GROMACS .gro file of C-alpha atoms in nm:
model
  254
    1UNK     CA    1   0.521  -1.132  -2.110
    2UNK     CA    2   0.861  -1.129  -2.020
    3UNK     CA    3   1.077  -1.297  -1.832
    4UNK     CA    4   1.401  -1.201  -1.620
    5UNK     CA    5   1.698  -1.372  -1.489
    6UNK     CA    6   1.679  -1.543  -1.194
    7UNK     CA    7   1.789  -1.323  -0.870
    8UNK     CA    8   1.991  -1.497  -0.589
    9UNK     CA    9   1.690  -1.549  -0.421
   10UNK     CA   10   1.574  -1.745  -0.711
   11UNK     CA   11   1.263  -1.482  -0.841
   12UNK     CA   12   1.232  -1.537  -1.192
   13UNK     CA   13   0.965  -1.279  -1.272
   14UNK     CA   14   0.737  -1.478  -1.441
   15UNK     CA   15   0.467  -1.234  -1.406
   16UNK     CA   16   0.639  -0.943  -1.537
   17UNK     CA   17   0.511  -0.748  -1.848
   18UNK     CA   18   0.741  -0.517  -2.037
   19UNK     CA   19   0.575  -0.230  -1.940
   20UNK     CA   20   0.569  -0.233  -1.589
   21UNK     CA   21   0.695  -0.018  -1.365
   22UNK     CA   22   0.978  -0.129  -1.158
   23UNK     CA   23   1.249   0.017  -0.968
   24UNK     CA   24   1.559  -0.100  -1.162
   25UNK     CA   25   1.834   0.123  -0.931
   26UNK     CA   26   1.702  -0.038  -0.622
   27UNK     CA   27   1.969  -0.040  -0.337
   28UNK     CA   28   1.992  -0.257  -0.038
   29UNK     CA   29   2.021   0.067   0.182
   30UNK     CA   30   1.696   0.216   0.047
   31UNK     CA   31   1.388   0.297   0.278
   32UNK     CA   32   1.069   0.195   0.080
   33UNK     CA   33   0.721   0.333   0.211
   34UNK     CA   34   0.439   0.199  -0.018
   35UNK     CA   35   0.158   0.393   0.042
   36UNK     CA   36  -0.205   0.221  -0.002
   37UNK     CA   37  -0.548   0.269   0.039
   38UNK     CA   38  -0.844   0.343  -0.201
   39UNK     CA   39  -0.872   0.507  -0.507
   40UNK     CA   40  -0.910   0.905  -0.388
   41UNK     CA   41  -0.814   0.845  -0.026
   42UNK     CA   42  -0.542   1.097  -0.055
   43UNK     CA   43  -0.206   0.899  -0.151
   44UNK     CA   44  -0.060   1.122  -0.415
   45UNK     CA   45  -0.145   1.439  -0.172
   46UNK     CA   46   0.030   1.231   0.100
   47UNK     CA   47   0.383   1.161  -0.147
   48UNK     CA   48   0.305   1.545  -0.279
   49UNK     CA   49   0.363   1.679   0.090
   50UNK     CA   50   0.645   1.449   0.224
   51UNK     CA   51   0.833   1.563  -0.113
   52UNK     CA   52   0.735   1.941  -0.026
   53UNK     CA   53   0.623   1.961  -0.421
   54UNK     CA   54   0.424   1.812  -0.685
   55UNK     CA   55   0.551   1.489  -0.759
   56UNK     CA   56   0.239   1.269  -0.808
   57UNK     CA   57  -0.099   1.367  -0.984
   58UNK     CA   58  -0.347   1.426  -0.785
   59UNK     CA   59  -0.714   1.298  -0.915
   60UNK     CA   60  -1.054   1.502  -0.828
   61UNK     CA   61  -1.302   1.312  -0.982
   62UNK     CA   62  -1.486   0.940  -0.975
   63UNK     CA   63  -1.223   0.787  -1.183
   64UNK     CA   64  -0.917   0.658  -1.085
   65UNK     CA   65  -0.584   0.890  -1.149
   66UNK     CA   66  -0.334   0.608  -1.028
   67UNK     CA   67  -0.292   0.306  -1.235
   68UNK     CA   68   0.047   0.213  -1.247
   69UNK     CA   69   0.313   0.251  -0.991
   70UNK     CA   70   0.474   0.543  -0.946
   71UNK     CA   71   0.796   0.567  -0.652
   72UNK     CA   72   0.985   0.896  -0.567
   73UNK     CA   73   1.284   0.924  -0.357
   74UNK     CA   74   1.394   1.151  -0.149
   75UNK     CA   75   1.697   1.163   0.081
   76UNK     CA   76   1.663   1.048   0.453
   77UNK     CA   77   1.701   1.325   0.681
   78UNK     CA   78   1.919   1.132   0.961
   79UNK     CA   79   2.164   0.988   0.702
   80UNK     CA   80   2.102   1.170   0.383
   81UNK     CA   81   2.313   0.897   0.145
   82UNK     CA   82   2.007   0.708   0.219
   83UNK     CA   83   1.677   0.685   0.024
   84UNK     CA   84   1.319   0.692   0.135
   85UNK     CA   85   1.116   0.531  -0.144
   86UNK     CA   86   0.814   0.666  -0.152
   87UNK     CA   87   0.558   0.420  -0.380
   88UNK     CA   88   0.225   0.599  -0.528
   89UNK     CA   89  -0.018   0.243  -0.548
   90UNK     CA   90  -0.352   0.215  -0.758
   91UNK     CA   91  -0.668   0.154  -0.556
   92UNK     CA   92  -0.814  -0.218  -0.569
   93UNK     CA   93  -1.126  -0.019  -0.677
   94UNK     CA   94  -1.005   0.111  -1.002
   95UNK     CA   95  -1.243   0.266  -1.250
   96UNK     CA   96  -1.103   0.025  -1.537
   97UNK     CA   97  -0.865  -0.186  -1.413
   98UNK     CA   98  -0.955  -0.558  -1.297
   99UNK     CA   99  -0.850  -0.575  -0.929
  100UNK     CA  100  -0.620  -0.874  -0.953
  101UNK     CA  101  -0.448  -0.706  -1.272
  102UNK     CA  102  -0.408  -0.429  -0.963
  103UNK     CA  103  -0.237  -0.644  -0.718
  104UNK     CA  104   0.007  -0.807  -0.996
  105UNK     CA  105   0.128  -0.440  -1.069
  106UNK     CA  106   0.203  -0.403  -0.720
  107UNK     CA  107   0.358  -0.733  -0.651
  108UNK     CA  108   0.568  -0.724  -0.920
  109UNK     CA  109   0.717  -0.404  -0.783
  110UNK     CA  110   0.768  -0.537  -0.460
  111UNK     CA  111   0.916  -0.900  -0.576
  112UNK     CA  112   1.144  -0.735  -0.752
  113UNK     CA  113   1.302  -0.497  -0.521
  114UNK     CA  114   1.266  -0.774  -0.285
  115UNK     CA  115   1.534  -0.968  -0.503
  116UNK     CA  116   1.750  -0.705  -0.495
  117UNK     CA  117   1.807  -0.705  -0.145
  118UNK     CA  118   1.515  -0.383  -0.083
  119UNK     CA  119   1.323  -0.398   0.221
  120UNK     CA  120   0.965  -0.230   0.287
  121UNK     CA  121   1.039  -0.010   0.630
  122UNK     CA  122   0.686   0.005   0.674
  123UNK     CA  123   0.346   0.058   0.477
  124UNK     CA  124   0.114   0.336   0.493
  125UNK     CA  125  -0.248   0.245   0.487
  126UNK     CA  126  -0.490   0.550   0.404
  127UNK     CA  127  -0.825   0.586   0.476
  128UNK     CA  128  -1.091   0.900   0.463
  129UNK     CA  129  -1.232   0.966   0.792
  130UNK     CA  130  -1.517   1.175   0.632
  131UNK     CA  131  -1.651   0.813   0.573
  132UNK     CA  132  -2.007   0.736   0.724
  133UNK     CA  133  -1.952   0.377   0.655
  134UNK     CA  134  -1.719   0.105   0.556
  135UNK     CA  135  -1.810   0.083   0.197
  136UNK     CA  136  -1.739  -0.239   0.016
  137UNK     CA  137  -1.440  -0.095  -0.196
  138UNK     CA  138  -1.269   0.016   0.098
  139UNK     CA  139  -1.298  -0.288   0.285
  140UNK     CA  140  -1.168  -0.485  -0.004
  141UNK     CA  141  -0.868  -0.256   0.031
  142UNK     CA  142  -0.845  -0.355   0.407
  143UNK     CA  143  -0.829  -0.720   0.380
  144UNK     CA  144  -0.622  -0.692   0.080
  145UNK     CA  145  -0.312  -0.490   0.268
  146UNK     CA  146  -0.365  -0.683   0.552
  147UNK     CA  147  -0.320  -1.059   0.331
  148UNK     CA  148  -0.062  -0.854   0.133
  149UNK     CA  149   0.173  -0.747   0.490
  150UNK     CA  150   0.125  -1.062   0.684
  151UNK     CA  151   0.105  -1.106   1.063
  152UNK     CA  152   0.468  -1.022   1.079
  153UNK     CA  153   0.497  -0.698   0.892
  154UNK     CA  154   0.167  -0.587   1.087
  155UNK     CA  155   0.430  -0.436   1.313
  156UNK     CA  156   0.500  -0.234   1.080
  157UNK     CA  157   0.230  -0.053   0.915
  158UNK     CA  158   0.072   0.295   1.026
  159UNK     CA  159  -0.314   0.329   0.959
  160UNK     CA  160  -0.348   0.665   0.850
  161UNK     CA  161  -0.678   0.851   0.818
  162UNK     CA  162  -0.692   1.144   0.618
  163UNK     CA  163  -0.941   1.441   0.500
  164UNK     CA  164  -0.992   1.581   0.874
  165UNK     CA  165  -1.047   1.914   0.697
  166UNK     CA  166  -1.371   1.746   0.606
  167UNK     CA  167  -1.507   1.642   0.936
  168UNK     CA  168  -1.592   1.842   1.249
  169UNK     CA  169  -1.319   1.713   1.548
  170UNK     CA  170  -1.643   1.507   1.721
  171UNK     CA  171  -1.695   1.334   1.440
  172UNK     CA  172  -1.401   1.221   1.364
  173UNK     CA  173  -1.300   1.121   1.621
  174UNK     CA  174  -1.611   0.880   1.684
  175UNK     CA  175  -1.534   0.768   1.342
  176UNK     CA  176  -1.136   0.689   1.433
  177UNK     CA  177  -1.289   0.491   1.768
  178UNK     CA  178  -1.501   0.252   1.582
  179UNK     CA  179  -1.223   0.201   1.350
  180UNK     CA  180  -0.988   0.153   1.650
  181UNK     CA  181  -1.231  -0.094   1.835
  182UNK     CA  182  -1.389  -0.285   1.520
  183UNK     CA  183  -1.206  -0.267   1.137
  184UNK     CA  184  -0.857  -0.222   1.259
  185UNK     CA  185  -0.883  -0.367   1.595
  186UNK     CA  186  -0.694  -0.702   1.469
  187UNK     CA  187  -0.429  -0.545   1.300
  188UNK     CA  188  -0.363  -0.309   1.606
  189UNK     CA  189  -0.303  -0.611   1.806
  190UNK     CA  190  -0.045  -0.706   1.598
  191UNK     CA  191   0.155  -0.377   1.655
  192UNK     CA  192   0.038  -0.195   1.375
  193UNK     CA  193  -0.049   0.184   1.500
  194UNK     CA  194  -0.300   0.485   1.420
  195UNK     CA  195  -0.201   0.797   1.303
  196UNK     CA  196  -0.346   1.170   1.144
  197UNK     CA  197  -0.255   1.312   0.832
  198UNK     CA  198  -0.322   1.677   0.819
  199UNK     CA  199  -0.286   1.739   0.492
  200UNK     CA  200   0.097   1.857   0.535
  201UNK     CA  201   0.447   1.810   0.534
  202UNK     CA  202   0.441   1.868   0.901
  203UNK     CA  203   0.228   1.548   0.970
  204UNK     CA  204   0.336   1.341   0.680
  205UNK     CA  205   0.669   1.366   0.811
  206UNK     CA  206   0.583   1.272   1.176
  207UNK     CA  207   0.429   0.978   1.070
  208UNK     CA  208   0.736   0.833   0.884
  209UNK     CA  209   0.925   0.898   1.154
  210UNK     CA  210   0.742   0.629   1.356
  211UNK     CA  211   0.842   0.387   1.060
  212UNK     CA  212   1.206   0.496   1.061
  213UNK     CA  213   1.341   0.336   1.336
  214UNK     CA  214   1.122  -0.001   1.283
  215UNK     CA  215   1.348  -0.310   1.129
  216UNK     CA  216   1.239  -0.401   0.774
  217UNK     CA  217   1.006  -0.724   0.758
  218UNK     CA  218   0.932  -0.914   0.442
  219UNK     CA  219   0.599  -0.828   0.380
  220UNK     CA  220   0.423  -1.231   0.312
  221UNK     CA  221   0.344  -1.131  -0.029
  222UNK     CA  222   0.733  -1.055  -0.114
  223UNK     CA  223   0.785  -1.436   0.027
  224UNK     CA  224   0.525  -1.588  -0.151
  225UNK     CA  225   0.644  -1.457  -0.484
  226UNK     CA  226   0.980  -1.461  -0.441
  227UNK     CA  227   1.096  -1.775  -0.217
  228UNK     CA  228   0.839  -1.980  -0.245
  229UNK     CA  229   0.776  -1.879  -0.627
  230UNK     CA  230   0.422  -1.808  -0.635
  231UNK     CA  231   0.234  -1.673  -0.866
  232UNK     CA  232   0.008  -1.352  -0.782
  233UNK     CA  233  -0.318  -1.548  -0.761
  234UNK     CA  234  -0.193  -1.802  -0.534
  235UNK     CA  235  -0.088  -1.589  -0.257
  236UNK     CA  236  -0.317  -1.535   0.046
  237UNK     CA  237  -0.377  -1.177  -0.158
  238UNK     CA  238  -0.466  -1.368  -0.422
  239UNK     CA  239  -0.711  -1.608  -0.283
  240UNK     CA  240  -0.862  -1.374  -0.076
  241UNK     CA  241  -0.927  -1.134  -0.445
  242UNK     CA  242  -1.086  -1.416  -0.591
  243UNK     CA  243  -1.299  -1.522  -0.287
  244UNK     CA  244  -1.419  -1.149  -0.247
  245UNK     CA  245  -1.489  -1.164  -0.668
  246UNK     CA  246  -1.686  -1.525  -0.642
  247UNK     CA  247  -1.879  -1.327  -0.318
  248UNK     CA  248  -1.944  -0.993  -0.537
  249UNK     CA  249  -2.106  -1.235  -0.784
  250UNK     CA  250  -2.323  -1.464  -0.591
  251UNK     CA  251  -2.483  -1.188  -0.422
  252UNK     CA  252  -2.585  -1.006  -0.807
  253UNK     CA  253  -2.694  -1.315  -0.893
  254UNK     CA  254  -2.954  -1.366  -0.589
   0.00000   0.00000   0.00000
């Protein structure tokens, strides 16, 4: 493992392996947009059509294509010296990958461009409205971003359903209603907002423009880590991971 200088804001990367991914020219005027949800939800389709090219691999079968990081910039359209960083996320449902090993990667991204003065704009949360249910995976993938944001950074965050080619309009839109009035109701309160992707640039766009003019908030997870020098399993993420794990288990035991 190694370890990295302390930052001004005192992170000393004490999680940080040699091969992760990180964004070493970070810039305090970039625009970062992770983009999360479950593993085949449609997040590398999503970064694919904001870029207007094929920038991310896109997977098409059970196992998991994304996992490790991947960011792409591309310039801001209202002040083009400006970057929008665009960050490709693994699943917490990964074919092979333990989920907290999952959340480290990520954190570790975030805490460090985070001490280098980076802000999150806003997070985009994916999720397939084909769904007929809230499996288990998926809401482990809920209450994960939501511990990860943190009241404050709710504001923030667009819930963005995707695959509408897949549904007929009355369907999906009984399935966006019950997530409106049960799964996402909470986070909704706390100013976080619904929106469609369509599967192209058109939509993708319109739904970072609603982040655009939002002020950056330290997601909790970037404070945990980096001033109050967590470690990944300590943070509210972290707990929540290992309380969802120890719940997995007593129910295969019973």
């Amino acid at each position: 493992m190694m370890f990295m200088k302390s930052s001004k804001k005192g992170w000393k990367g004490k999680e940080r392996k040699y091969d992760d991914v990180i964004m070493k020219d970070a810039r305090e005027s970039d625009i970062i947009i992770p983009i999360l949800g479950a593993t085949g939800v449609g997040k590398s389709t999503f970064i694919n059509a904001v870029a207007g090219k094929k920038v991310a691999v896109v997977g098409h079968d059970l196992q998991s294509c994304t996992t490790r990081l991947c960011h792409v910039a591309v310039p801001c359209p209202s002040d083009r010296s400006r970057r929008i960083i665009f960050v490709d996320t693994p699943g917490f449902d990964d074919t092979y990958i333990d989920d907290l090993e999952i959340l480290r990667r990520i954190a570790v991204w975030l805490a460090y461009s985070y001490s280098k003065d980076a802000r999150v704009a806003g997070i985009i949360h994916l999720h397939e409205i084909s769904q007929n249910r809230m499996y288990g995976s998926t809401r482990k993938n809920f209450t994960i971003i939501n511990k990860l944001c943190g009241t404050e950074a709710c504001q923030n965050v667009m819930l963005v359903t995707t695959k509408w080619q897949d549904v007929s309009e009355t369907l999906g839109r009984k399935h966006e209603e019950q997530l409106r009035s049960t799964f996402w109701k909470d986070m909704i309160g706390q100013g976080s907002r619904m929106a469609r992707f369509q599967n192209d640039t058109h939509s993708a766009w319109e739904i970072i423009k609603d982040i655009l003019p939002k002020s950056p908030v330290p997601l909790q997870i970037q404070r945990e880590l980096v001033d109050e020098d967590k470690m990944t399993p300590e943070t509210d993420a972290g707990a929540s991971l290992k309380l969802l794990a120890e719940s997995n288990q007593s129910m295969n035991r019973r």
